[in-house]
Each structure stands twice: as structure tokens, then as C-alpha cells.
CSV table of C-alpha atoms in Angstrom, one decimal:
chain,number,residue,atom,x,y,z
A,1,MET,CA,116.5,106.1,93.2
A,2,ASN,CA,117.8,102.9,94.7
A,3,ALA,CA,114.7,100.8,95.3
A,4,GLU,CA,114.7,97.5,97.1
A,5,MET,CA,113.9,94.3,95.2
A,6,PRO,CA,110.8,92.7,96.8
A,7,ARG,CA,110.6,89.1,97.9
A,8,MET,CA,109.2,87.0,95.1
A,9,PRO,CA,107.3,83.8,95.7
A,10,VAL,CA,107.7,80.3,94.4
A,11,ALA,CA,104.7,78.1,93.5
A,12,PRO,CA,102.5,77.3,96.5
A,13,GLN,CA,102.1,73.8,97.6
A,14,HIS,CA,98.3,74.0,97.0
A,15,ALA,CA,96.7,75.1,93.8
A,16,LEU,CA,94.4,78.2,94.0
A,17,PRO,CA,91.0,77.7,92.5
A,18,ALA,CA,90.3,78.9,89.0
A,19,LEU,CA,89.8,82.7,88.7
A,20,ALA,CA,91.3,83.2,92.2
A,21,CYS,CA,92.0,86.8,93.1
A,22,ASP,CA,94.7,88.4,95.3
A,23,THR,CA,92.9,91.5,96.5
A,24,HIS,CA,95.7,93.4,98.1
A,25,CYS,CA,99.0,94.3,96.4
A,26,HIS,CA,100.8,97.5,95.4
A,27,VAL,CA,102.9,98.6,92.4
A,28,PHE,CA,105.7,101.1,92.6
A,29,GLY,CA,107.4,102.6,89.5
A,30,PRO,CA,109.1,102.4,87.1
A,31,TYR,CA,110.3,105.5,88.9
A,32,ASP,CA,111.6,107.2,85.8
A,33,ARG,CA,108.0,107.3,84.6
A,34,PHE,CA,106.1,107.4,87.9
A,35,PRO,CA,108.1,109.2,90.6
A,36,LEU,CA,106.7,109.3,94.1
A,37,GLN,CA,104.7,112.3,94.9
A,38,HIS,CA,105.4,112.5,98.6
A,39,PRO,CA,108.3,111.4,100.9
A,40,SER,CA,107.9,107.7,101.7
A,41,SER,CA,107.9,106.6,105.4
A,42,TYR,CA,109.4,103.2,104.2
A,43,ALA,CA,112.0,102.0,101.7
A,44,ALA,CA,110.2,102.2,98.4
A,45,PRO,CA,110.4,98.8,96.6
A,46,ASP,CA,111.3,98.1,93.0
A,47,ALA,CA,107.8,96.7,92.2
A,48,PRO,CA,106.6,97.7,88.7
A,49,VAL,CA,103.6,96.1,87.1
A,50,ASP,CA,105.6,93.5,85.1
A,51,ARG,CA,107.1,92.1,88.3
A,52,TYR,CA,103.7,92.2,90.0
A,53,LEU,CA,102.1,90.2,87.2
A,54,ARG,CA,104.9,87.6,87.4
A,55,MET,CA,104.2,87.3,91.1
A,56,LEU,CA,100.5,86.7,90.4
A,57,ASP,CA,101.3,84.1,87.8
A,58,THR,CA,103.6,82.3,90.2
A,59,LEU,CA,100.9,82.1,92.8
A,60,GLY,CA,98.4,80.9,90.2
A,61,ALA,CA,96.2,83.9,90.8
A,62,ALA,CA,94.2,84.8,87.6
A,63,ARG,CA,93.0,88.1,89.1
A,64,GLY,CA,94.4,90.9,91.2
A,65,VAL,CA,93.5,94.2,93.0
A,66,LEU,CA,96.1,96.9,93.2
A,67,VAL,CA,95.9,99.4,96.0
A,68,GLN,CA,97.5,102.9,95.5
A,69,PRO,CA,100.2,103.4,98.2
A,70,ALA,CA,100.4,106.7,100.1
A,71,PRO,CA,103.6,108.0,98.6
A,72,TYR,CA,101.7,108.5,95.3
A,73,GLY,CA,99.2,110.7,97.0
A,74,VAL,CA,96.1,111.4,94.9
A,75,ASN,CA,98.0,111.0,91.6
A,76,PRO,CA,96.6,107.7,90.1
A,77,ALA,CA,99.0,107.6,87.0
A,78,ALA,CA,101.1,104.6,88.1
A,79,LEU,CA,98.0,102.7,89.2
A,80,LEU,CA,96.0,103.4,86.0
A,81,ASP,CA,99.0,102.4,83.9
A,82,ALA,CA,99.3,99.1,85.7
A,83,LEU,CA,95.6,98.5,85.4
A,84,ALA,CA,95.8,99.1,81.6
A,85,GLN,CA,98.6,96.6,81.3
A,86,GLY,CA,96.8,94.0,83.3
A,87,GLY,CA,93.6,94.4,81.3
A,88,ASP,CA,90.4,92.8,82.6
A,89,ARG,CA,92.6,90.7,85.0
A,90,LEU,CA,93.1,93.7,87.4
A,91,ARG,CA,91.0,96.2,89.4
A,92,GLY,CA,92.3,99.1,91.4
A,93,ILE,CA,91.8,101.1,94.6
A,94,ALA,CA,92.8,104.7,94.2
A,95,VAL,CA,93.2,107.7,96.6
A,96,ALA,CA,91.3,110.9,96.2
A,97,ASP,CA,90.2,113.8,98.4
A,98,PRO,CA,87.0,115.9,98.1
A,99,SER,CA,88.7,118.2,95.5
A,100,VAL,CA,88.6,115.4,92.9
A,101,THR,CA,86.4,116.2,89.9
A,102,ASP,CA,83.6,114.1,88.5
A,103,ALA,CA,85.7,113.8,85.3
A,104,GLN,CA,88.6,112.4,87.2
A,105,LEU,CA,86.4,109.9,89.1
A,106,GLN,CA,85.0,108.8,85.8
A,107,ALA,CA,88.4,108.3,84.3
A,108,MET,CA,89.4,106.2,87.3
A,109,VAL,CA,86.3,104.0,87.0
A,110,ASP,CA,86.8,103.6,83.3
A,111,GLY,CA,90.4,102.6,84.0
A,112,GLY,CA,89.4,99.8,86.4
A,113,VAL,CA,89.2,101.6,89.8
A,114,ARG,CA,86.5,100.3,92.1
A,115,GLY,CA,87.2,102.0,95.4
A,116,LEU,CA,89.0,104.7,97.2
A,117,ARG,CA,91.3,104.2,100.2
A,118,PHE,CA,91.3,106.1,103.4
A,119,LEU,CA,93.9,105.9,106.2
A,120,GLU,CA,93.9,106.8,109.8
A,121,ALA,CA,97.5,105.6,110.3
A,122,ARG,CA,99.7,108.2,111.9
A,123,ASP,CA,103.4,108.8,112.6
A,124,PRO,CA,104.7,109.3,116.2
A,125,ALA,CA,103.9,113.0,116.0
A,126,GLY,CA,100.3,112.3,115.2
A,127,ASN,CA,100.3,113.3,111.6
A,128,LEU,CA,98.8,111.2,108.8
A,129,PHE,CA,101.4,109.5,106.6
A,130,PRO,CA,102.3,111.9,103.7
A,131,GLY,CA,100.0,111.4,100.7
A,132,SER,CA,97.2,109.7,102.6
A,133,VAL,CA,93.6,110.8,102.9
A,134,GLY,CA,92.1,110.4,106.4
A,135,PHE,CA,88.8,109.0,107.6
A,136,GLY,CA,87.5,112.5,108.1
A,137,GLN,CA,87.3,113.1,104.3
A,138,LEU,CA,85.1,110.1,103.6
A,139,ALA,CA,81.7,111.6,104.5
A,140,ALA,CA,82.2,114.4,102.0
A,141,LEU,CA,83.1,112.0,99.2
A,142,ALA,CA,80.5,109.4,100.0
A,143,PRO,CA,77.6,110.7,97.8
A,144,ARG,CA,79.8,110.9,94.7
A,145,MET,CA,81.4,107.5,95.6
A,146,LYS,CA,77.9,106.0,95.6
A,147,GLN,CA,77.2,107.8,92.2
A,148,PHE,CA,80.3,106.2,90.6
A,149,GLY,CA,79.9,102.8,92.2
A,150,LEU,CA,83.0,103.1,94.4
A,151,HIS,CA,83.5,101.5,97.8
A,152,ALA,CA,85.7,102.8,100.7
A,153,GLN,CA,88.7,100.8,101.8
A,154,LEU,CA,90.0,101.6,105.3
A,155,TRP,CA,93.2,101.1,107.0
A,156,ALA,CA,93.9,102.1,110.6
A,157,PRO,CA,95.1,100.8,114.0
A,158,CYS,CA,92.3,98.8,115.5
A,159,ASP,CA,91.4,101.4,118.2
A,160,ALA,CA,90.8,104.0,115.5
A,161,TYR,CA,87.9,101.8,114.2
A,162,VAL,CA,86.3,101.9,117.6
A,163,GLN,CA,86.3,105.7,117.3
A,164,HIS,CA,85.3,106.1,113.7
A,165,LEU,CA,83.7,103.0,112.2
A,166,PRO,CA,80.2,103.2,113.7
A,167,ALA,CA,79.6,106.5,111.8
A,168,LEU,CA,81.4,105.4,108.7
A,169,ALA,CA,79.5,102.2,108.4
A,170,ALA,CA,76.3,104.3,108.4
A,171,LEU,CA,77.3,106.0,105.2
A,172,ASP,CA,75.7,104.6,102.1
A,173,VAL,CA,78.8,103.1,100.6
A,174,PRO,CA,80.3,99.6,101.0
A,175,ILE,CA,83.2,99.6,103.5
A,176,VAL,CA,86.2,97.2,103.2
A,177,ILE,CA,88.6,96.8,106.1
A,178,ASP,CA,92.2,96.1,105.5
A,179,HIS,CA,94.4,93.6,107.3
A,180,LEU,CA,92.0,91.8,109.7
A,181,GLY,CA,91.2,95.2,111.1
A,182,SER,CA,94.7,95.4,112.5
A,183,VAL,CA,93.5,93.6,115.6
A,184,VAL,CA,96.1,92.7,118.2
A,185,PRO,CA,95.9,89.0,118.8
A,186,ALA,CA,97.2,89.2,122.4
A,187,ARG,CA,94.2,91.2,123.4
A,188,GLY,CA,92.0,88.2,122.8
A,189,GLU,CA,88.3,87.8,121.8
A,190,GLN,CA,87.0,90.3,124.3
A,191,ASP,CA,88.9,93.2,122.8
A,192,PRO,CA,86.4,96.0,122.0
A,193,ALA,CA,88.0,96.6,118.5
A,194,PHE,CA,87.7,92.9,117.6
A,195,GLN,CA,84.1,92.7,119.0
A,196,LEU,CA,83.1,95.8,116.9
A,197,LEU,CA,84.6,94.5,113.7
A,198,HIS,CA,83.2,91.0,114.2
A,199,ARG,CA,79.7,92.4,114.8
A,200,LEU,CA,79.7,94.8,111.8
A,201,LEU,CA,80.9,92.0,109.6
A,202,ALA,CA,78.3,89.5,110.9
A,203,GLU,CA,75.7,92.2,110.2
A,204,GLY,CA,76.9,92.6,106.6
A,205,ARG,CA,77.9,96.2,107.1
A,206,ILE,CA,81.6,95.8,106.3
A,207,TRP,CA,83.8,93.5,104.3
A,208,MET,CA,87.1,92.2,105.7
A,209,LYS,CA,90.5,91.5,104.1
A,210,LEU,CA,92.2,88.4,105.5
A,211,THR,CA,95.7,89.9,104.9
A,212,LEU,CA,97.4,87.9,107.6
A,213,CYS,CA,101.0,89.0,107.6
A,214,ARG,CA,100.2,92.4,109.2
A,215,VAL,CA,98.6,90.8,112.3
A,216,GLY,CA,99.9,87.3,112.9
A,217,ALA,CA,103.3,86.1,113.9
A,218,ALA,CA,105.3,84.3,111.2
A,219,PRO,CA,105.9,81.6,110.2
A,220,ASP,CA,102.6,79.8,111.1
A,221,TYR,CA,100.5,82.9,112.2
A,222,GLU,CA,98.7,80.6,114.6
A,223,ASN,CA,98.3,83.4,117.1
A,224,ALA,CA,95.9,85.1,114.7
A,225,ARG,CA,94.0,82.1,113.7
A,226,PHE,CA,91.1,82.8,116.0
A,227,ILE,CA,90.6,86.2,114.3
A,228,HIS,CA,90.7,84.8,110.8
A,229,ASP,CA,88.3,81.9,111.7
A,230,ALA,CA,85.9,84.2,113.5
A,231,TYR,CA,85.6,86.5,110.5
A,232,THR,CA,85.1,83.7,108.0
A,233,THR,CA,82.4,82.2,110.2
A,234,ALA,CA,80.7,85.5,110.9
A,235,ASN,CA,80.2,86.3,107.2
A,236,PRO,CA,81.8,84.0,104.6
A,237,ASP,CA,80.3,86.1,101.8
A,238,GLN,CA,82.1,89.3,102.7
A,239,VAL,CA,85.7,88.2,103.4
A,240,LEU,CA,88.6,88.5,100.9
A,241,TRP,CA,92.1,87.2,100.7
A,242,GLY,CA,95.2,89.3,99.9
A,243,SER,CA,98.9,88.8,100.1
A,244,ASP,CA,100.0,92.4,100.7
A,245,TRP,CA,102.9,92.0,98.3
A,246,PRO,CA,105.5,93.7,98.1
A,247,PHE,CA,105.3,93.8,101.9
A,248,VAL,CA,106.4,97.4,102.5
A,249,ARG,CA,107.8,98.2,106.0
A,250,MET,CA,108.6,94.5,106.6
A,251,GLY,CA,112.2,94.4,105.3
A,252,ALA,CA,113.9,91.1,105.9
A,253,SER,CA,110.9,89.8,107.8
A,254,ALA,CA,108.7,90.0,104.6
A,255,PRO,CA,106.9,86.6,104.1
A,256,SER,CA,106.8,84.8,100.8
A,257,ALA,CA,103.3,85.1,99.2
A,258,ASP,CA,103.2,81.4,98.5
A,259,ALA,CA,103.5,80.6,102.2
A,260,LEU,CA,100.5,82.9,102.8
A,261,VAL,CA,98.5,81.0,100.2
A,262,ASP,CA,99.3,77.7,101.8
A,263,VAL,CA,98.3,78.9,105.3
A,264,ALA,CA,95.0,80.3,103.9
A,265,TYR,CA,94.3,77.1,102.0
A,266,ASP,CA,94.7,75.0,105.2
A,267,TRP,CA,92.7,77.4,107.4
A,268,LEU,CA,89.8,77.8,104.9
A,269,GLY,CA,89.4,74.1,105.1
A,270,ASN,CA,87.0,73.2,102.3
A,271,GLU,CA,86.6,73.9,98.6
A,272,GLY,CA,83.3,75.8,99.0
A,273,LEU,CA,84.8,78.4,101.4
A,274,ARG,CA,88.0,78.6,99.3
A,275,LYS,CA,86.0,79.4,96.2
A,276,LYS,CA,84.0,82.1,98.1
A,277,VAL,CA,87.0,83.8,99.5
A,278,TRP,CA,89.3,83.6,96.4
A,279,VAL,CA,86.8,83.8,93.6
A,280,ASP,CA,83.1,84.6,94.2
A,281,ASN,CA,83.5,87.4,96.8
A,282,PRO,CA,86.1,89.4,94.9
A,283,ALA,CA,84.3,88.9,91.6
A,284,ARG,CA,81.2,90.5,93.2
A,285,LEU,CA,82.9,93.3,95.0
A,286,TYR,CA,85.3,94.4,92.2
A,287,GLY,CA,83.1,93.6,89.2
A,288,PHE,CA,85.1,90.8,87.6
A,289,ALA,CA,83.2,89.2,84.8
């Protein structure tokens, strides 16, 4: 297949702290070994693990978390292969439905998987993206996720959180929210979705990924700064940074990951908060030594 070359970064202007972690990236391919399992709703990138590791090295990120993309469905082969090549440097978020066996879950955990991803993102016809597992499957999996030490990672339009998150946050597994909760900056601070996410984060009931490029407007993302700053103030111990490389669905508008590092460095504002967001919080959640 003809895959697109993802945008590669240059070195950021600011140095990341030692043991910094990029908590949100994806690998695709090599497609001759790891073909997609489902039709992709976006142009699949040429983003194998060696290219991903070069990206981390360029940013100065010692650690990384790989998130299984929907076109691979519930087949974790590409993810587990990448985790094996990265060694203790990497952790993973896989995808599974309630038919997964305990042996399969154990193999994932042994391979570096620390969570399962659930999506409530739908196409214009109202169908889940092919290969994804919806929020409705989480409750059935939650007892075994707790048994295996796995958290739940959620991605959805912000209004879906208003509908689903109060019940999901009551399950006895940690919840990690992707992409600033997909909040719409133009709705402002009184938006019910933002209010809910902010409250649950402040109460310690969810974690939040500060993946800015899906919410803010490039190049400075200033329209989303109030969201970012509200989250980091609400609970600095449960926020995480991720680039979202290789920026699927973004095409020519894909940012450069180094620019995202520099924006975060400026916004976080002090070494203590930078160390929490880039080092301490991901080490605790993903089990880095």
C-alpha cells in the first residue's frame, strides 16, 4: 500500500527534562508484516517503530506510550512488536473487547501494555469507526482490567463524555481522557462538557492528556490555553503530555512535534510542573521504573 510519510520533528528549542515521556503516539506497519485489519477512515501513514523511535530521540523524549489505532482492531501484533523493540523505554495501550481471554490479556501486560482504549467517535452515519471498541463495552471488561492492572483510555467528542462519563468514572478502573477531552474552545468555560471534565479531574477521578493539536488552533494554540491551564491547575498530578504523532487525519495541517514541545514548555511555566507532567505522572501511571 502507498502510505504517507509523517511529518518528522527537528530538535525543540527547549530541552525536555530527563526521563520525559510522550504519552500519545501511534505506529503503523511495516505493512508487509502488519497489514491493517479494518478499512481506515484516514490515509494510513508510513510510521513503523524505527521511525517513531527516531522521532522520540529528536524530541529528547526518553520514554513513550504507543496507542493502538482503530484500523488494527483488536489485533495487538504491531503494537506488541513495537513495544518489544523499544524495550523498557515504551508502554502500550491496546484495544480489546469482552471476548478477549485472560491469556491474551496476560500476554499484553507481559509485553508492556498498561491500558485499553475505548472510542465513542462515530462517522456521519452514526457508526463507530471500524476496528474500535465503544464505551458500552467498558463495564463488561472493567473487573478483568482491574485484575490485570489495566486502565481505560477514552476518546470521544466532548458531548459524549457528558452522556457517558459519570457512569464510567464510577467503575473501579483508572480513566484517562484523550486530547483535552475534545473540548471546543469557542464554547468557553461555561460549556457543560468542560465543566464536567474539569470537575472529575479536580476530584482525582480521571486523568487528562494535554494533546493540544486536536483542540487548539495552530500555530500558537492560544485559543485552547484556558483549557490546558485549567486542567493543570485542577490536578497537576493527573495530567500527561502527548504529541499525537504521526497526526492522522491532519494531512498538510499536521504540526511538528517539536513545536508542540515548545508550546507546552512555555505554558507549564516552571520546572516542577514540567517534571510532573513529563516525568513523574507518566512514570506512575504506566509503571516506568
